[in-house]
């Protein structure tokens, strides 16, 4: 089935919204982030704050200080980049029970160009103490993740996307915070991926098999805390590691895996993602290809890396 | 006249100066301008049955650098021992350089200017949702009004008709680098809040009668938030600190402290005699 992770969010909010502590805030993008669904069902617990992301994040903090469980949403680029001081100085410092759920991350809004595309957010959110960072692979995992974190104390950052993509799971998986999921066993190279790149990694593994390369594919939805046990096991088994993400090669999943393995078990690592550049206008698939994350290129880069 | 409150204010001023000099750093000037406002709120106005009661009134020190005054007030309210004030800014202290939630009585972490009014909006919205009658007071610096977020929050508060929210502006006309009129001209602060849909009351922020009347009047406002523009004096209470921006982020030397305490003591005796 083809579906978008943001749609899972809208639907999950309506399910968990039965709990009266849940409140939802948006900054004039509720139709895009899908929080509008919640607003329709529970209008008294939905707050459109207007185009005021900094204000919105601190309002969520205030609501949580008074016992609510706020979900706060916008596009990744606006919420994180305009609300960062508030995410840091209020939510993270106060270890508050606020769920930051962004949509349109990475190249999601391809045609809108660099102003709307975000690659720095994973790194920015990962360095904030107390925050846990989650990048679901598909619609089903997004739904499970939202339902899970809602009632888990403390701040979370969940990164969602706009494009409808082929689901990786067939139904809602059991989502555990800090747990990676080995989707395909292999022995020549361990591919760690997150978000919409998980599906691409799986398809790349099939192509690699045709070339005689046996790739292991691990979905790592929780960038922080990292599932070190699973990552170590796959790295040891394969001896070579590739990370694939729709985020900067600096500080995201690739950064986290490299930081960990460099001391735990140094192996050659190839980080695939956005190479420290701004994006450009084009549709999602085209712009991914432009950035080197096209499916054929992933296969090419990995096979060269394994053979070398 | 409120001699009991004035008495407490002198005690707070004394503690502010002693603890900041003891700590070796901190922000005495803006603490002294805010002292009478804090004393009126905590010792007369606010209803705090206990620190975790859902219906308690909330106070948020948005200009977090004035926390020595808040800490002194919280200690005099016996939320923690007075002697703990002398752990300010030291390793393992619950009294951090800027407010943190670990301090009993602190309602929000602040310190970076600009956040408090939005946080107050959130607590006020929750009060409306839960149909609780608590009130939310947010103390802003006038220099802090340079922050764009304050004006985002001001619009939000009037849009959501937060009549349980009161912003108090400590209008001492100074900020870090100098006078507000030289750093960034603010114009008429009251008119600005009015234009943002707020009820506005202008007072002398060192006159308890005016402060308490304004806080009462704010309760009359219906479907709109209230801004109290409190005209104050930075460094209030110590002659050589008043309107002297040198003492924004600089503490008194032992010698200056001695002189300041003598001045405060003299004023205190005067109140006692008048009583
Ligand atoms: C976002 C931010 N920028 C800079 C500072 C440094 N700073 C601390 S206090 C201050 C001036 C504050 O002026 P005002 O709000 O008028 O406080 P008061 O004069 O009453 O002490 C500045 C710039 C800060 N705390 N936060």
Coordinates of C-alpha atoms and ligand atoms in Angstrom, one line a residue:
Chain A
X1 CA 0.0 0.0 0.0
X2 CA 1.2 3.5 -0.7
X3 CA 0.7 6.1 2.1
X4 CA 2.3 9.1 3.7
X5 CA 3.6 9.2 7.3
X6 CA 1.8 12.5 7.9
X7 CA -1.5 10.8 7.2
X8 CA -0.7 8.3 9.9
X9 CA -0.1 11.2 12.3
X10 CA -3.5 12.8 11.6
X11 CA -5.2 9.4 12.1
X12 CA -3.3 8.5 15.2
X13 CA -4.1 11.9 16.8
X14 CA -7.8 11.2 16.5
X15 CA -7.3 7.8 18.2
X16 CA -5.3 9.0 21.1
X17 CA -7.3 12.2 21.3
X18 CA -9.9 10.4 23.3
X19 CA -7.6 11.1 26.2
X20 CA -8.5 14.6 27.4
X21 CA -4.9 15.5 28.3
X22 CA -4.0 15.5 24.6
X23 CA -3.9 19.0 23.1
X24 CA -2.6 19.9 19.6
X25 CA -1.0 23.1 18.4
X26 CA -0.2 24.1 14.8
X27 CA 1.2 27.3 13.2
X28 CA -1.2 27.8 10.2
X29 CA -0.3 24.5 8.4
X30 CA -2.8 22.2 10.0
X31 CA -4.2 21.0 6.6
X32 CA -0.6 20.0 5.5
X33 CA 0.5 18.5 8.8
X34 CA -2.9 16.7 9.1
X35 CA -3.5 18.1 12.6
X36 CA -6.7 19.4 11.1
X37 CA -8.2 16.0 11.5
X38 CA -7.8 16.3 15.3
X39 CA -9.1 19.9 15.1
X40 CA -12.3 18.7 13.5
X41 CA -12.9 16.1 16.1
X42 CA -11.7 17.9 19.2
X43 CA -11.9 21.6 18.4
X44 CA -11.7 22.8 22.0
X45 CA -8.3 21.1 22.4
X46 CA -6.8 22.3 19.2
X47 CA -5.0 25.7 19.1
X48 CA -4.0 27.3 15.9
X49 CA -1.3 29.8 17.0
X50 CA -0.9 31.4 13.6
X51 CA 2.5 31.8 11.9
X52 CA 4.3 32.2 15.3
X53 CA 6.4 29.1 15.8
X54 CA 8.5 30.4 18.7
X55 CA 5.4 31.4 20.6
X56 CA 3.7 28.1 19.7
X57 CA 6.6 26.0 21.2
X58 CA 6.6 27.9 24.4
X59 CA 2.8 27.7 24.6
X60 CA 3.1 24.0 24.4
X61 CA 5.6 24.1 27.3
X62 CA 3.1 26.1 29.4
X63 CA 0.3 23.6 28.6
X64 CA 2.5 20.7 29.6
X65 CA 3.5 22.6 32.9
X66 CA -0.3 22.6 33.6
X67 CA -0.6 18.9 33.0
X68 CA -1.5 18.6 29.4
X69 CA 0.2 16.4 26.8
X70 CA 0.8 18.8 23.9
X71 CA 1.6 17.8 20.3
X72 CA 3.0 20.7 18.4
X73 CA 3.3 20.6 14.6
X74 CA 4.5 22.5 11.6
X75 CA 6.9 21.8 8.7
X76 CA 10.2 20.6 10.0
X77 CA 12.1 23.6 8.7
X78 CA 9.8 26.2 10.4
X79 CA 9.3 24.4 13.7
X80 CA 12.9 23.4 14.3
X81 CA 14.7 26.4 12.8
X82 CA 12.3 29.1 14.1
X83 CA 11.5 27.4 17.4
X84 CA 14.9 26.1 18.3
X85 CA 15.6 28.5 21.2
X86 CA 12.3 27.5 22.6
X87 CA 12.9 23.8 22.0
X88 CA 16.2 24.1 23.7
X89 CA 15.7 26.6 26.4
X90 CA 12.2 25.7 27.5
X91 CA 11.2 22.2 26.4
X92 CA 14.6 20.4 26.6
X93 CA 15.9 22.2 29.6
X94 CA 12.7 21.6 31.5
X95 CA 12.5 18.0 30.3
X96 CA 8.9 18.7 29.4
X97 CA 6.2 16.4 28.3
X98 CA 5.9 17.9 24.8
X99 CA 5.7 15.9 21.6
X100 CA 7.2 17.8 18.6
X101 CA 5.9 16.2 15.4
X102 CA 7.0 17.7 12.2
X103 CA 5.9 17.0 8.6
X104 CA 7.4 17.8 5.2
X105 CA 10.9 16.9 6.4
X106 CA 13.8 16.4 4.0
X107 CA 12.9 16.9 0.3
X108 CA 9.2 16.4 1.0
X109 CA 8.2 19.7 -0.5
X110 CA 10.5 19.2 -3.4
X111 CA 9.1 21.8 -5.7
X112 CA 9.1 24.5 -3.0
X113 CA 12.9 24.5 -3.1
X114 CA 15.5 25.2 -0.5
X115 CA 13.5 27.4 1.8
X116 CA 11.1 24.5 2.6
X117 CA 13.5 21.6 2.6
X118 CA 15.2 20.5 5.8
X119 CA 18.3 18.3 6.3
X120 CA 19.7 19.9 9.5
X121 CA 16.9 19.1 11.8
X122 CA 17.9 15.6 12.8
X123 CA 21.4 16.8 13.9
X124 CA 19.9 19.8 15.7
X125 CA 17.4 17.8 17.6
X126 CA 19.8 15.0 18.4
X127 CA 22.2 17.3 20.3
X128 CA 19.5 18.6 22.7
X129 CA 19.6 16.7 26.0
X130 CA 16.4 14.9 27.0
X131 CA 14.9 14.9 23.5
X132 CA 14.4 11.5 21.8
X133 CA 14.5 11.5 18.0
X134 CA 12.3 9.3 15.9
X135 CA 12.1 9.0 12.1
X136 CA 9.5 6.4 11.1
X137 CA 10.0 4.3 8.0
X138 CA 6.4 4.3 6.8
X139 CA 2.8 5.0 7.4
X140 CA 2.4 2.0 9.7
X141 CA 5.5 2.6 11.8
X142 CA 4.6 6.3 12.1
X143 CA 1.2 5.4 13.5
X144 CA 2.6 3.0 16.0
X145 CA 5.3 5.5 17.0
X146 CA 2.8 8.4 17.6
X147 CA 0.6 6.2 19.8
X148 CA 3.6 5.0 21.7
X149 CA 5.2 8.3 22.5
X150 CA 2.0 10.0 23.4
X151 CA 2.0 8.3 26.8
X152 CA 5.7 8.1 27.3
X153 CA 6.9 11.0 29.6
X154 CA 9.3 13.6 28.3
X155 CA 10.1 15.4 25.0
X156 CA 10.1 13.6 21.6
X157 CA 10.9 14.8 18.1
X158 CA 9.1 12.8 15.4
X159 CA 10.1 13.5 11.8
X160 CA 7.4 12.8 9.2
X161 CA 7.1 13.3 5.4
X162 CA 4.6 14.3 2.8
X163 CA 5.2 11.8 -0.1
X164 CA 3.1 8.7 -0.3
X165 CA 5.4 5.8 -0.5
X166 CA 5.1 2.0 -0.6
X167 CA 4.9 0.8 3.0
X168 CA 7.7 -1.3 4.5
X169 CA 5.4 -3.0 7.0
X170 CA 2.1 -4.7 6.3
X171 CA 0.4 -3.5 9.4
X172 CA 1.3 -1.5 12.5
X173 CA 4.6 -3.0 13.9
X174 CA 5.2 -3.2 17.7
X175 CA 7.1 0.1 18.2
X176 CA 9.7 0.2 20.9
X177 CA 11.6 3.4 21.5
X178 CA 15.3 2.8 21.0
X179 CA 14.8 -0.4 19.1
X180 CA 16.1 -1.0 15.5
X181 CA 14.6 -3.6 13.3
X182 CA 16.6 -6.0 11.1
X183 CA 14.4 -6.3 8.0
X184 CA 16.7 -8.4 5.9
X185 CA 19.6 -10.5 7.0
X186 CA 22.9 -10.4 5.0
X187 CA 26.6 -10.7 5.6
X188 CA 28.5 -8.5 3.2
X189 CA 27.3 -5.0 4.2
X190 CA 25.0 -3.6 6.9
X191 CA 22.7 -0.9 5.6
X192 CA 21.2 1.2 8.4
X193 CA 18.4 3.4 7.1
X194 CA 15.6 5.6 8.5
X195 CA 12.5 7.3 7.3
X196 CA 11.5 6.9 3.7
X197 CA 15.0 5.7 2.8
X198 CA 14.3 2.3 4.4
X199 CA 12.1 1.3 1.5
X200 CA 14.8 2.4 -0.9
X201 CA 17.4 0.4 1.1
X202 CA 15.3 -2.7 0.9
X203 CA 14.9 -2.4 -2.9
X204 CA 18.6 -1.7 -3.2
X205 CA 19.4 -4.9 -1.3
X206 CA 17.4 -6.9 -3.9
X207 CA 19.4 -5.3 -6.7
X208 CA 22.6 -5.9 -4.8
X209 CA 21.7 -9.6 -4.5
X210 CA 21.6 -9.8 -8.3
X211 CA 25.2 -8.6 -8.2
X212 CA 26.1 -11.2 -5.7
X213 CA 26.2 -8.9 -2.7
X214 CA 24.4 -10.1 0.4
X215 CA 23.2 -6.9 2.2
X216 CA 21.7 -6.7 5.7
X217 CA 19.0 -4.0 6.0
X218 CA 18.3 -2.5 9.4
X219 CA 15.5 0.1 10.0
X220 CA 16.7 2.5 12.6
X221 CA 13.6 4.6 13.5
X222 CA 15.0 5.9 16.8
X223 CA 18.1 8.0 16.1
X224 CA 18.3 8.8 19.8
X225 CA 18.7 6.7 21.9
X226 CA 20.4 4.5 19.3
X227 CA 19.9 0.8 19.4
X228 CA 23.6 0.1 20.0
X229 CA 23.2 -3.6 20.5
X230 CA 21.6 -4.2 17.1
X231 CA 23.9 -1.9 15.3
X232 CA 27.0 -3.5 16.8
X233 CA 25.8 -7.0 16.0
X234 CA 25.1 -6.1 12.3
X235 CA 28.4 -4.2 12.0
X236 CA 30.4 -7.1 13.4
X237 CA 28.7 -9.6 11.2
X238 CA 29.1 -7.6 7.9
X239 CA 32.3 -5.7 8.6
X240 CA 31.1 -2.8 6.4
X241 CA 28.4 -0.2 7.1
X242 CA 26.3 2.1 5.0
X243 CA 23.9 4.6 6.4
X244 CA 21.1 6.1 4.2
X245 CA 18.9 9.0 5.2
X246 CA 17.0 11.9 3.8
X247 CA 19.0 14.3 6.0
X248 CA 22.4 15.8 6.2
X249 CA 25.4 13.4 6.3
X250 CA 26.5 15.5 9.2
X251 CA 25.1 14.7 12.5
X252 CA 22.1 12.6 11.6
X253 CA 21.7 8.8 11.5
X254 CA 25.1 8.5 9.8
X255 CA 26.7 10.8 12.4
X256 CA 25.2 8.8 15.3
X257 CA 26.2 5.4 13.9
X258 CA 29.7 6.7 13.1
X259 CA 30.2 8.2 16.5
X260 CA 29.1 5.0 18.1
X261 CA 31.0 2.5 15.9
X262 CA 34.2 4.6 15.9
X263 CA 34.8 3.7 19.5
X264 CA 32.8 0.4 19.8
X265 CA 33.9 -1.4 16.7
X266 CA 35.6 0.7 14.0
X267 CA 34.6 -0.5 10.5
X268 CA 34.6 1.3 7.1
X269 CA 31.4 3.4 7.0
X270 CA 29.8 5.1 4.0
X271 CA 27.3 7.8 4.9
X272 CA 24.6 8.5 2.3
X273 CA 22.4 11.5 2.6
X274 CA 22.5 15.2 1.7
X275 CA 26.1 16.2 1.3
X276 CA 26.2 19.6 3.2
X277 CA 24.2 21.5 0.5
X278 CA 20.9 23.2 0.2
X279 CA 18.3 21.6 -2.0
X280 CA 16.7 22.7 -5.2
X281 CA 13.2 22.7 -6.8
X282 CA 12.0 19.5 -8.4
X283 CA 9.5 16.8 -7.4
X284 CA 10.5 14.5 -4.5
X285 CA 11.8 11.6 -6.6
X286 CA 13.7 13.8 -9.0
X287 CA 15.4 15.9 -6.4
X288 CA 16.3 12.8 -4.4
X289 CA 18.1 11.6 -7.6
X290 CA 19.7 15.0 -8.0
X291 CA 21.1 14.6 -4.4
X292 CA 22.5 11.2 -5.1
X293 CA 19.7 9.3 -3.3
X294 CA 18.2 7.8 -6.5
X295 CA 17.7 4.1 -6.2
X296 CA 20.2 3.2 -8.9
X297 CA 22.8 5.4 -7.3
X298 CA 22.3 3.8 -3.9
X299 CA 23.0 0.4 -5.5
X300 CA 26.0 1.8 -7.4
X301 CA 27.6 3.5 -4.4
X302 CA 27.1 0.4 -2.1
X303 CA 28.4 -2.1 -4.6
X304 CA 31.5 0.0 -5.2
X305 CA 32.0 0.4 -1.5
X306 CA 31.6 -3.3 -0.8
X307 CA 33.9 -4.4 -3.6
X308 CA 36.6 -1.8 -2.8
Chain B
X1 CA 0.3 52.3 53.3
X2 CA 1.6 48.8 53.5
X3 CA 4.3 48.8 56.1
X4 CA 4.4 45.0 56.3
X5 CA 5.0 44.7 52.6
X6 CA 7.6 47.5 52.7
X7 CA 9.4 45.7 55.5
X8 CA 9.5 42.5 53.4
X9 CA 10.8 44.4 50.4
X10 CA 13.7 45.7 52.4
X11 CA 14.5 42.2 53.5
X12 CA 14.3 41.0 49.9
X13 CA 16.6 43.8 48.7
X14 CA 19.1 43.0 51.5
X15 CA 19.1 39.3 50.6
X16 CA 19.5 40.1 46.8
X17 CA 22.6 42.2 47.5
X18 CA 24.1 39.8 50.0
X19 CA 23.6 36.7 47.9
X20 CA 24.8 38.2 44.7
X21 CA 27.9 39.6 46.3
X22 CA 28.4 36.2 48.0
X23 CA 28.0 34.5 44.6
X24 CA 30.4 36.9 43.0
X25 CA 28.1 37.4 40.0
X26 CA 24.5 38.0 39.1
X27 CA 22.1 40.8 38.2
X28 CA 21.3 43.1 41.1
X29 CA 19.9 46.2 39.3
X30 CA 16.9 44.5 37.6
X31 CA 16.3 42.4 40.7
X32 CA 15.8 45.6 42.8
X33 CA 13.5 47.2 40.3
X34 CA 11.3 44.1 40.4
X35 CA 11.3 43.6 44.1
X36 CA 8.2 45.4 45.1
X37 CA 6.2 43.8 42.3
X38 CA 7.2 40.4 43.5
X39 CA 6.5 41.1 47.1
X40 CA 3.0 42.4 46.3
X41 CA 2.3 39.3 44.2
X42 CA 3.6 36.7 46.6
X43 CA 2.7 38.3 50.0
X44 CA -0.6 39.8 49.1
X45 CA -2.1 38.8 45.8
X46 CA -1.3 35.3 44.7
X47 CA -3.2 32.3 46.1
X48 CA -0.8 29.3 46.5
X49 CA -2.3 26.7 48.8
X50 CA 0.7 24.5 48.1
X51 CA 3.3 24.3 45.3
X52 CA 1.6 21.4 43.4
X53 CA -2.1 22.4 43.8
X54 CA -3.6 22.6 40.3
X55 CA -5.6 25.8 41.2
X56 CA -2.6 27.8 42.5
X57 CA -1.8 31.1 40.9
X58 CA 1.3 31.0 38.7
X59 CA 4.1 33.5 38.4
X60 CA 6.7 33.4 35.6
X61 CA 9.8 35.5 35.7
X62 CA 10.3 36.0 32.0
X63 CA 13.2 38.4 32.7
X64 CA 14.9 35.4 34.3
X65 CA 18.1 37.2 35.2
X66 CA 16.3 38.9 38.1
X67 CA 16.0 35.5 39.8
X68 CA 17.9 36.6 43.0
X69 CA 14.8 38.7 43.9
X70 CA 12.5 35.7 43.1
X71 CA 14.7 33.3 45.1
X72 CA 14.6 35.7 48.1
X73 CA 10.9 35.9 47.9
X74 CA 10.5 32.1 47.6
X75 CA 12.7 31.6 50.6
X76 CA 10.8 34.2 52.7
X77 CA 7.7 32.3 51.7
X78 CA 9.4 29.3 53.2
X79 CA 9.4 27.2 50.1
X80 CA 13.0 26.4 50.9
X81 CA 15.4 27.5 53.7
X82 CA 16.7 31.0 53.7
X83 CA 20.3 29.9 54.1
X84 CA 20.1 28.1 50.8
X85 CA 20.1 31.5 49.1
X86 CA 23.9 31.6 49.8
X87 CA 24.4 28.6 47.5
X88 CA 23.3 30.7 44.5
X89 CA 25.4 30.0 41.4
X90 CA 27.5 27.4 43.2
X91 CA 28.0 23.8 42.1
X92 CA 25.1 21.5 43.0
X93 CA 22.9 24.3 44.1
X94 CA 19.2 24.3 43.4
X95 CA 19.5 28.0 42.8
X96 CA 20.9 28.3 39.3
X97 CA 22.1 31.5 37.7
X98 CA 18.8 31.6 35.8
X99 CA 15.6 29.9 36.9
X100 CA 15.2 26.2 36.6
X101 CA 12.3 23.9 37.5
X102 CA 14.5 22.2 40.3
X103 CA 13.9 25.3 42.5
X104 CA 10.8 24.9 44.7
X105 CA 8.3 27.5 43.5
X106 CA 9.9 28.2 40.1
X107 CA 7.1 27.6 37.5
X108 CA 9.1 27.8 34.3
X109 CA 12.7 27.7 33.2
X110 CA 13.7 31.1 31.8
X111 CA 16.9 33.1 31.3
X112 CA 16.9 33.6 27.6
X113 CA 14.8 36.7 27.2
X114 CA 11.5 36.5 25.4
X115 CA 10.0 33.2 26.4
X116 CA 7.8 33.9 29.5
X117 CA 4.7 35.4 27.9
X118 CA 4.3 32.5 25.6
X119 CA 4.7 30.0 28.4
X120 CA 2.1 32.0 30.4
X121 CA -0.2 31.8 27.4
X122 CA 0.1 28.0 27.6
X123 CA -0.7 27.8 31.3
X124 CA -3.5 30.3 30.9
X125 CA -5.0 28.2 28.0
X126 CA -4.8 25.1 30.2
X127 CA -6.6 27.0 33.0
X128 CA -9.4 27.8 30.6
X129 CA -9.6 24.2 29.3
X130 CA -9.7 22.8 32.8
X131 CA -12.1 25.5 34.1
X132 CA -9.7 26.4 36.9
X133 CA -9.8 29.9 38.3
X134 CA -6.1 30.4 38.7
X135 CA -4.4 33.5 37.4
X136 CA -1.1 33.7 35.5
X137 CA 1.3 36.6 36.1
X138 CA 4.3 37.1 33.8
X139 CA 7.0 39.7 34.6
X140 CA 8.7 41.1 31.6
X141 CA 11.7 43.5 31.3
X142 CA 11.3 46.5 29.1
X143 CA 14.5 45.6 27.2
X144 CA 12.9 42.2 26.8
X145 CA 10.2 43.8 24.7
X146 CA 12.8 44.0 21.9
X147 CA 12.2 40.3 21.4
X148 CA 9.8 39.6 18.6
X149 CA 8.4 36.6 20.4
X150 CA 6.8 38.9 23.0
X151 CA 4.6 40.4 20.3
X152 CA 3.7 37.0 18.9
X153 CA 2.6 36.1 22.4
X154 CA 0.8 39.4 22.9
X155 CA -1.4 38.7 19.8
X156 CA -2.0 35.1 20.9
X157 CA -3.2 36.2 24.4
X158 CA -5.7 38.7 23.0
X159 CA -6.8 36.3 20.3
X160 CA -7.6 33.6 22.9
X161 CA -9.2 36.2 25.2
X162 CA -6.9 35.2 28.1
X163 CA -8.4 37.3 30.8
X164 CA -6.7 35.0 33.4
X165 CA -3.3 36.3 32.2
X166 CA -1.5 39.5 33.4
X167 CA 1.8 40.7 31.9
X168 CA 3.7 43.1 34.2
X169 CA 6.3 45.2 32.5
X170 CA 9.2 46.3 34.7
X171 CA 9.5 49.6 33.0
X172 CA 12.9 50.7 34.5
X173 CA 14.0 52.2 31.1
X174 CA 17.3 50.4 31.1
X175 CA 18.6 47.2 29.5
X176 CA 22.1 45.7 29.4
X177 CA 24.0 48.1 27.3
X178 CA 22.3 51.3 28.5
X179 CA 19.0 53.1 28.4
X180 CA 16.2 51.5 26.4
X181 CA 15.7 54.8 24.5
X182 CA 19.2 54.6 23.2
X183 CA 19.4 50.9 22.5
X184 CA 16.0 50.5 20.8
X185 CA 13.4 53.2 21.3
X186 CA 10.3 51.6 22.6
X187 CA 7.9 54.5 22.4
X188 CA 4.7 54.2 24.4
X189 CA 4.7 50.7 25.7
X190 CA 1.1 50.9 27.0
X191 CA -0.2 52.1 23.6
X192 CA 1.5 49.2 22.0
X193 CA -0.2 46.6 24.2
X194 CA -3.5 48.4 23.7
X195 CA -3.0 48.1 20.0
X196 CA -2.4 44.4 20.5
X197 CA -5.8 44.1 22.2
X198 CA -4.8 44.3 25.8
X199 CA -6.3 46.2 28.7
X200 CA -3.5 48.5 30.0
X201 CA -2.9 49.9 33.5
X202 CA 0.0 52.3 34.1
X203 CA 1.4 52.5 37.7
X204 CA 4.3 53.4 39.9
X205 CA 5.9 50.0 40.4
X206 CA 7.2 50.9 43.8
X207 CA 3.9 52.0 45.3
X208 CA 2.1 49.0 46.9
X209 CA -1.3 50.7 46.8
X210 CA -1.0 51.2 43.1
X211 CA 0.4 47.7 42.5
X212 CA -2.3 46.0 44.4
X213 CA -5.1 48.1 42.9
X214 CA -3.8 47.3 39.5
X215 CA -3.7 43.6 40.2
X216 CA -7.3 43.8 41.5
X217 CA -8.4 45.8 38.5
X218 CA -6.9 43.3 36.2
X219 CA -9.4 40.8 37.5
X220 CA -12.2 42.9 36.2
X221 CA -11.0 42.6 32.6
X222 CA -13.2 40.3 30.7
X223 CA -12.2 38.4 27.6
X224 CA -8.9 40.3 27.3
X225 CA -5.5 40.1 28.9
X226 CA -4.1 42.9 31.1
X227 CA -0.7 44.6 30.9
X228 CA 0.4 46.5 33.9
X229 CA 3.1 48.9 32.9
X230 CA 5.0 49.4 36.1
X231 CA 7.3 52.4 36.1
X232 CA 10.2 51.4 38.2
X233 CA 13.8 52.4 39.0
X234 CA 16.6 50.1 38.2
X235 CA 18.6 49.5 41.4
X236 CA 15.8 50.9 43.5
X237 CA 16.6 51.3 47.2
X238 CA 20.3 52.0 47.0
X239 CA 21.2 55.5 46.1
X240 CA 24.4 54.8 44.1
X241 CA 22.7 51.9 42.2
X242 CA 19.6 53.8 41.2
X243 CA 19.4 54.4 37.4
X244 CA 23.0 53.3 37.1
X245 CA 23.3 50.7 34.4
X246 CA 26.7 49.7 35.8
X247 CA 24.9 47.4 38.2
X248 CA 22.9 45.5 35.6
X249 CA 25.1 42.5 35.6
X250 CA 27.7 43.5 38.2
X251 CA 27.5 42.8 41.9
X252 CA 28.5 45.0 44.7
X253 CA 32.0 44.8 46.3
X254 CA 32.1 44.0 50.0
X255 CA 32.6 47.7 50.6
X256 CA 29.7 48.8 48.5
X257 CA 27.6 46.1 50.0
X258 CA 28.2 47.5 53.5
X259 CA 27.2 50.9 52.4
X260 CA 24.1 49.7 50.7
X261 CA 23.0 47.6 53.7
X262 CA 23.4 50.7 55.9
X263 CA 21.2 52.7 53.6
X264 CA 18.5 50.0 53.5
X265 CA 18.7 49.6 57.3
X266 CA 18.1 53.4 57.7
X267 CA 15.0 53.2 55.4
X268 CA 13.7 50.2 57.3
X269 CA 14.0 52.0 60.6
X270 CA 12.0 54.9 59.2
X271 CA 9.2 52.6 58.3
X272 CA 9.3 51.0 61.7
X273 CA 9.1 54.3 63.4
X274 CA 6.2 55.4 61.2
X275 CA 4.4 52.2 62.3
Ligands
LIG1 C1 17.8 36.2 24.3 C2 18.7 36.9 25.2 N1 19.6 37.8 24.7 C3 20.5 38.4 25.5 C4 20.5 38.2 26.9 C5 21.5 38.9 27.8 N2 20.8 39.8 28.7 C6 20.6 39.5 29.9 S1 19.7 40.7 30.7 C7 19.7 41.7 29.3 C8 19.0 43.0 29.3 C9 17.6 42.9 29.9 O1 16.9 44.1 29.9 P1 15.5 44.2 30.6 O2 14.7 43.1 30.0 O3 15.0 45.6 30.5 O4 15.8 43.8 32.1 P2 16.2 44.7 33.3 O5 16.8 46.0 32.8 O6 14.9 45.0 34.0 O7 17.1 44.0 34.2 C10 20.3 41.1 28.3 C11 20.5 41.6 26.9 C12 19.5 37.3 27.4 N3 19.5 36.9 28.6 N4 18.7 36.7 26.5

